[in-house]
């Protein structure tokens, strides 16, 4: 359709971008369905995954949780409050700076984070494996590497 109606943008680069965006949307929608099975919003899942990926005892300053997330400090505070209310995280004062605080996964939070991360990642991989085998996925990942490495600089 684009080739006939707007040929100036019907380029290999635009087709790649369109397909990457569509693939991202499909994976994101799939991930949201999995998160919903665990009663987690995207923001809650992101906070818990960020904490779980940090070294034990899986705690970070709120500012460090916000890095790379599209959440304001107020938005993060609301998410953390909800997770705290559910017994998934706990807040404590930072030992070296009483003005700061740390957010830590509880043992229940660690278990839910691990279970939900395995389910989300597994479901996303299963989605991709409906159309490509492991070798094809590896080849595609490697083909995209130069783009992400060069553009991340």
PDB file of C-alpha atoms in Angstrom:
ATOM      1  CA  UNK A   1       0.000   0.000   0.000  1.00  0.00           C
ATOM      2  CA  UNK A   2       2.757   2.489   0.912  1.00  0.00           C
ATOM      3  CA  UNK A   3       4.613   1.887  -2.365  1.00  0.00           C
ATOM      4  CA  UNK A   4       1.589   3.072  -4.321  1.00  0.00           C
ATOM      5  CA  UNK A   5       0.489   5.906  -2.051  1.00  0.00           C
ATOM      6  CA  UNK A   6       3.806   7.310  -0.797  1.00  0.00           C
ATOM      7  CA  UNK A   7       6.693   5.744  -2.739  1.00  0.00           C
ATOM      8  CA  UNK A   8       9.272   8.140  -1.276  1.00  0.00           C
ATOM      9  CA  UNK A   9       9.171   6.327   2.048  1.00  0.00           C
ATOM     10  CA  UNK A  10       8.924   2.795   0.654  1.00  0.00           C
ATOM     11  CA  UNK A  11      12.579   2.015   1.263  1.00  0.00           C
ATOM     12  CA  UNK A  12      14.439  -0.966   2.722  1.00  0.00           C
ATOM     13  CA  UNK A  13      15.154   1.079   5.854  1.00  0.00           C
ATOM     14  CA  UNK A  14      11.511   1.989   6.329  1.00  0.00           C
ATOM     15  CA  UNK A  15      10.392  -1.613   5.776  1.00  0.00           C
ATOM     16  CA  UNK A  16      12.907  -2.738   8.418  1.00  0.00           C
ATOM     17  CA  UNK A  17      11.706  -0.098  10.879  1.00  0.00           C
ATOM     18  CA  UNK A  18       8.060  -0.975  10.269  1.00  0.00           C
ATOM     19  CA  UNK A  19       8.712  -4.684  10.812  1.00  0.00           C
ATOM     20  CA  UNK A  20      10.822  -4.064  13.934  1.00  0.00           C
ATOM     21  CA  UNK A  21       8.102  -1.851  15.412  1.00  0.00           C
ATOM     22  CA  UNK A  22       5.416  -4.434  14.623  1.00  0.00           C
ATOM     23  CA  UNK A  23       7.511  -7.234  16.106  1.00  0.00           C
ATOM     24  CA  UNK A  24       8.128  -5.126  19.209  1.00  0.00           C
ATOM     25  CA  UNK A  25       4.383  -4.525  19.548  1.00  0.00           C
ATOM     26  CA  UNK A  26       3.578  -8.235  19.198  1.00  0.00           C
ATOM     27  CA  UNK A  27       6.188  -9.205  21.791  1.00  0.00           C
ATOM     28  CA  UNK A  28       5.085  -6.431  24.159  1.00  0.00           C
ATOM     29  CA  UNK A  29       1.406  -7.455  23.886  1.00  0.00           C
ATOM     30  CA  UNK A  30       2.408 -11.061  24.564  1.00  0.00           C
ATOM     31  CA  UNK A  31       4.487 -10.015  27.577  1.00  0.00           C
ATOM     32  CA  UNK A  32       1.628  -7.927  28.984  1.00  0.00           C
ATOM     33  CA  UNK A  33      -0.682 -10.966  28.826  1.00  0.00           C
ATOM     34  CA  UNK A  34       1.880 -12.990  30.781  1.00  0.00           C
ATOM     35  CA  UNK A  35       2.369 -10.219  33.361  1.00  0.00           C
ATOM     36  CA  UNK A  36      -1.384 -10.078  33.819  1.00  0.00           C
ATOM     37  CA  UNK A  37      -1.372 -13.776  34.802  1.00  0.00           C
ATOM     38  CA  UNK A  38       0.771 -12.740  37.764  1.00  0.00           C
ATOM     39  CA  UNK A  39      -1.331  -9.691  38.596  1.00  0.00           C
ATOM     40  CA  UNK A  40       1.504  -7.357  37.602  1.00  0.00           C
ATOM     41  CA  UNK A  41       1.356  -4.171  35.587  1.00  0.00           C
ATOM     42  CA  UNK A  42       4.172  -3.414  33.174  1.00  0.00           C
ATOM     43  CA  UNK A  43       5.644  -0.905  35.644  1.00  0.00           C
ATOM     44  CA  UNK A  44       5.437  -3.351  38.562  1.00  0.00           C
ATOM     45  CA  UNK A  45       7.057  -6.089  36.492  1.00  0.00           C
ATOM     46  CA  UNK A  46       9.818  -3.720  35.366  1.00  0.00           C
ATOM     47  CA  UNK A  47      10.579  -2.655  38.948  1.00  0.00           C
ATOM     48  CA  UNK A  48      10.639  -6.236  40.208  1.00  0.00           C
ATOM     49  CA  UNK A  49      12.768  -7.440  37.266  1.00  0.00           C
ATOM     50  CA  UNK A  50      15.202  -4.556  37.790  1.00  0.00           C
ATOM     51  CA  UNK A  51      15.532  -5.437  41.476  1.00  0.00           C
ATOM     52  CA  UNK A  52      15.862  -9.179  40.765  1.00  0.00           C
ATOM     53  CA  UNK A  53      18.622  -8.584  38.204  1.00  0.00           C
ATOM     54  CA  UNK A  54      20.613  -6.586  40.753  1.00  0.00           C
ATOM     55  CA  UNK A  55      23.032  -8.511  42.998  1.00  0.00           C
ATOM     56  CA  UNK A  56      21.713 -10.022  46.247  1.00  0.00           C
ATOM     57  CA  UNK A  57      20.110  -8.767  48.420  1.00  0.00           C
ATOM     58  CA  UNK A  58      18.270  -7.392  45.328  1.00  0.00           C
ATOM     59  CA  UNK A  59      17.971  -3.835  46.543  1.00  0.00           C
ATOM     60  CA  UNK A  60      18.537  -0.477  44.878  1.00  0.00           C
ATOM     61  CA  UNK A  61      18.022   3.188  45.492  1.00  0.00           C
ATOM     62  CA  UNK A  62      14.845   4.474  43.848  1.00  0.00           C
ATOM     63  CA  UNK A  63      16.926   6.670  41.519  1.00  0.00           C
ATOM     64  CA  UNK A  64      18.783   3.572  40.307  1.00  0.00           C
ATOM     65  CA  UNK A  65      15.506   1.758  39.668  1.00  0.00           C
ATOM     66  CA  UNK A  66      14.284   4.703  37.589  1.00  0.00           C
ATOM     67  CA  UNK A  67      17.323   4.588  35.288  1.00  0.00           C
ATOM     68  CA  UNK A  68      16.173   3.217  31.967  1.00  0.00           C
ATOM     69  CA  UNK A  69      12.520   3.247  32.985  1.00  0.00           C
ATOM     70  CA  UNK A  70       9.964   5.773  31.835  1.00  0.00           C
ATOM     71  CA  UNK A  71       8.831   6.510  35.367  1.00  0.00           C
ATOM     72  CA  UNK A  72       9.102   9.688  37.367  1.00  0.00           C
ATOM     73  CA  UNK A  73      10.190   9.447  40.970  1.00  0.00           C
ATOM     74  CA  UNK A  74       6.558  10.034  41.969  1.00  0.00           C
ATOM     75  CA  UNK A  75       5.389   7.305  39.604  1.00  0.00           C
ATOM     76  CA  UNK A  76       7.981   4.929  40.986  1.00  0.00           C
ATOM     77  CA  UNK A  77       6.939   5.772  44.535  1.00  0.00           C
ATOM     78  CA  UNK A  78       3.344   4.807  43.701  1.00  0.00           C
ATOM     79  CA  UNK A  79       4.441   1.500  42.123  1.00  0.00           C
ATOM     80  CA  UNK A  80       6.742   0.677  45.051  1.00  0.00           C
ATOM     81  CA  UNK A  81       3.974   1.520  47.523  1.00  0.00           C
ATOM     82  CA  UNK A  82       1.654  -0.955  45.772  1.00  0.00           C
ATOM     83  CA  UNK A  83       4.322  -3.659  45.720  1.00  0.00           C
ATOM     84  CA  UNK A  84       5.113  -2.968  49.369  1.00  0.00           C
ATOM     85  CA  UNK A  85       1.422  -3.260  50.264  1.00  0.00           C
ATOM     86  CA  UNK A  86       1.383  -6.702  48.591  1.00  0.00           C
ATOM     87  CA  UNK A  87       4.479  -7.803  50.541  1.00  0.00           C
ATOM     88  CA  UNK A  88       6.683  -8.020  47.443  1.00  0.00           C
ATOM     89  CA  UNK A  89       9.170  -5.283  48.347  1.00  0.00           C
ATOM     90  CA  UNK A  90      10.248  -3.455  51.464  1.00  0.00           C
ATOM     91  CA  UNK A  91      11.782  -0.047  51.927  1.00  0.00           C
ATOM     92  CA  UNK A  92      14.465   0.806  54.403  1.00  0.00           C
ATOM     93  CA  UNK A  93      16.717   3.733  55.159  1.00  0.00           C
ATOM     94  CA  UNK A  94      20.088   3.683  53.456  1.00  0.00           C
ATOM     95  CA  UNK A  95      22.766   3.034  56.072  1.00  0.00           C
ATOM     96  CA  UNK A  96      25.255   5.528  54.649  1.00  0.00           C
ATOM     97  CA  UNK A  97      22.721   8.293  53.961  1.00  0.00           C
ATOM     98  CA  UNK A  98      19.669   8.552  56.233  1.00  0.00           C
ATOM     99  CA  UNK A  99      18.007  10.915  53.745  1.00  0.00           C
ATOM    100  CA  UNK A 100      17.938   8.155  51.131  1.00  0.00           C
ATOM    101  CA  UNK A 101      16.143   4.874  51.040  1.00  0.00           C
ATOM    102  CA  UNK A 102      16.568   1.464  49.473  1.00  0.00           C
ATOM    103  CA  UNK A 103      13.941  -0.788  47.948  1.00  0.00           C
ATOM    104  CA  UNK A 104      14.463  -4.518  48.380  1.00  0.00           C
ATOM    105  CA  UNK A 105      12.576  -7.543  47.113  1.00  0.00           C
ATOM    106  CA  UNK A 106      11.168  -9.702  49.876  1.00  0.00           C
ATOM    107  CA  UNK A 107      11.514 -13.478  49.625  1.00  0.00           C
ATOM    108  CA  UNK A 108       7.957 -13.555  48.255  1.00  0.00           C
ATOM    109  CA  UNK A 109       8.925 -10.824  45.790  1.00  0.00           C
ATOM    110  CA  UNK A 110      12.013 -12.740  44.655  1.00  0.00           C
ATOM    111  CA  UNK A 111       9.910 -15.841  44.021  1.00  0.00           C
ATOM    112  CA  UNK A 112       7.263 -13.903  42.068  1.00  0.00           C
ATOM    113  CA  UNK A 113       9.888 -11.955  40.113  1.00  0.00           C
ATOM    114  CA  UNK A 114      11.672 -15.141  39.095  1.00  0.00           C
ATOM    115  CA  UNK A 115       8.456 -16.953  38.221  1.00  0.00           C
ATOM    116  CA  UNK A 116       7.046 -14.058  36.203  1.00  0.00           C
ATOM    117  CA  UNK A 117      10.347 -13.308  34.421  1.00  0.00           C
ATOM    118  CA  UNK A 118      10.698 -16.958  33.366  1.00  0.00           C
ATOM    119  CA  UNK A 119       7.096 -16.988  32.132  1.00  0.00           C
ATOM    120  CA  UNK A 120       7.339 -13.701  30.225  1.00  0.00           C
ATOM    121  CA  UNK A 121      10.680 -14.518  28.616  1.00  0.00           C
ATOM    122  CA  UNK A 122       9.618 -18.094  27.875  1.00  0.00           C
ATOM    123  CA  UNK A 123       6.378 -16.943  26.296  1.00  0.00           C
ATOM    124  CA  UNK A 124       8.167 -14.316  24.195  1.00  0.00           C
ATOM    125  CA  UNK A 125      10.663 -16.904  22.951  1.00  0.00           C
ATOM    126  CA  UNK A 126       7.857 -19.371  22.215  1.00  0.00           C
ATOM    127  CA  UNK A 127       6.125 -16.652  20.195  1.00  0.00           C
ATOM    128  CA  UNK A 128       9.250 -16.134  18.083  1.00  0.00           C
ATOM    129  CA  UNK A 129       9.826 -19.875  17.740  1.00  0.00           C
ATOM    130  CA  UNK A 130       6.455 -20.173  16.031  1.00  0.00           C
ATOM    131  CA  UNK A 131       8.161 -18.711  12.945  1.00  0.00           C
ATOM    132  CA  UNK A 132      11.892 -19.301  13.450  1.00  0.00           C
ATOM    133  CA  UNK A 133      14.130 -21.943  14.952  1.00  0.00           C
ATOM    134  CA  UNK A 134      16.947 -21.245  17.409  1.00  0.00           C
ATOM    135  CA  UNK A 135      19.582 -20.946  14.666  1.00  0.00           C
ATOM    136  CA  UNK A 136      17.457 -18.426  12.743  1.00  0.00           C
ATOM    137  CA  UNK A 137      16.858 -16.378  15.893  1.00  0.00           C
ATOM    138  CA  UNK A 138      20.593 -16.371  16.624  1.00  0.00           C
ATOM    139  CA  UNK A 139      21.367 -15.295  13.049  1.00  0.00           C
ATOM    140  CA  UNK A 140      18.846 -12.459  13.255  1.00  0.00           C
ATOM    141  CA  UNK A 141      20.180 -11.341  16.644  1.00  0.00           C
ATOM    142  CA  UNK A 142      23.711 -11.283  15.223  1.00  0.00           C
ATOM    143  CA  UNK A 143      22.575  -9.442  12.080  1.00  0.00           C
ATOM    144  CA  UNK A 144      21.080  -6.684  14.254  1.00  0.00           C
ATOM    145  CA  UNK A 145      24.118  -6.421  16.550  1.00  0.00           C
ATOM    146  CA  UNK A 146      26.054  -3.875  14.428  1.00  0.00           C
ATOM    147  CA  UNK A 147      23.032  -1.570  14.382  1.00  0.00           C
ATOM    148  CA  UNK A 148      22.476  -1.594  18.140  1.00  0.00           C
ATOM    149  CA  UNK A 149      26.171  -1.372  18.987  1.00  0.00           C
ATOM    150  CA  UNK A 150      26.827   1.531  16.630  1.00  0.00           C
ATOM    151  CA  UNK A 151      23.674   3.453  17.557  1.00  0.00           C
ATOM    152  CA  UNK A 152      24.112   2.948  21.318  1.00  0.00           C
ATOM    153  CA  UNK A 153      27.313   4.994  21.255  1.00  0.00           C
TER     154      UNK A 153
END
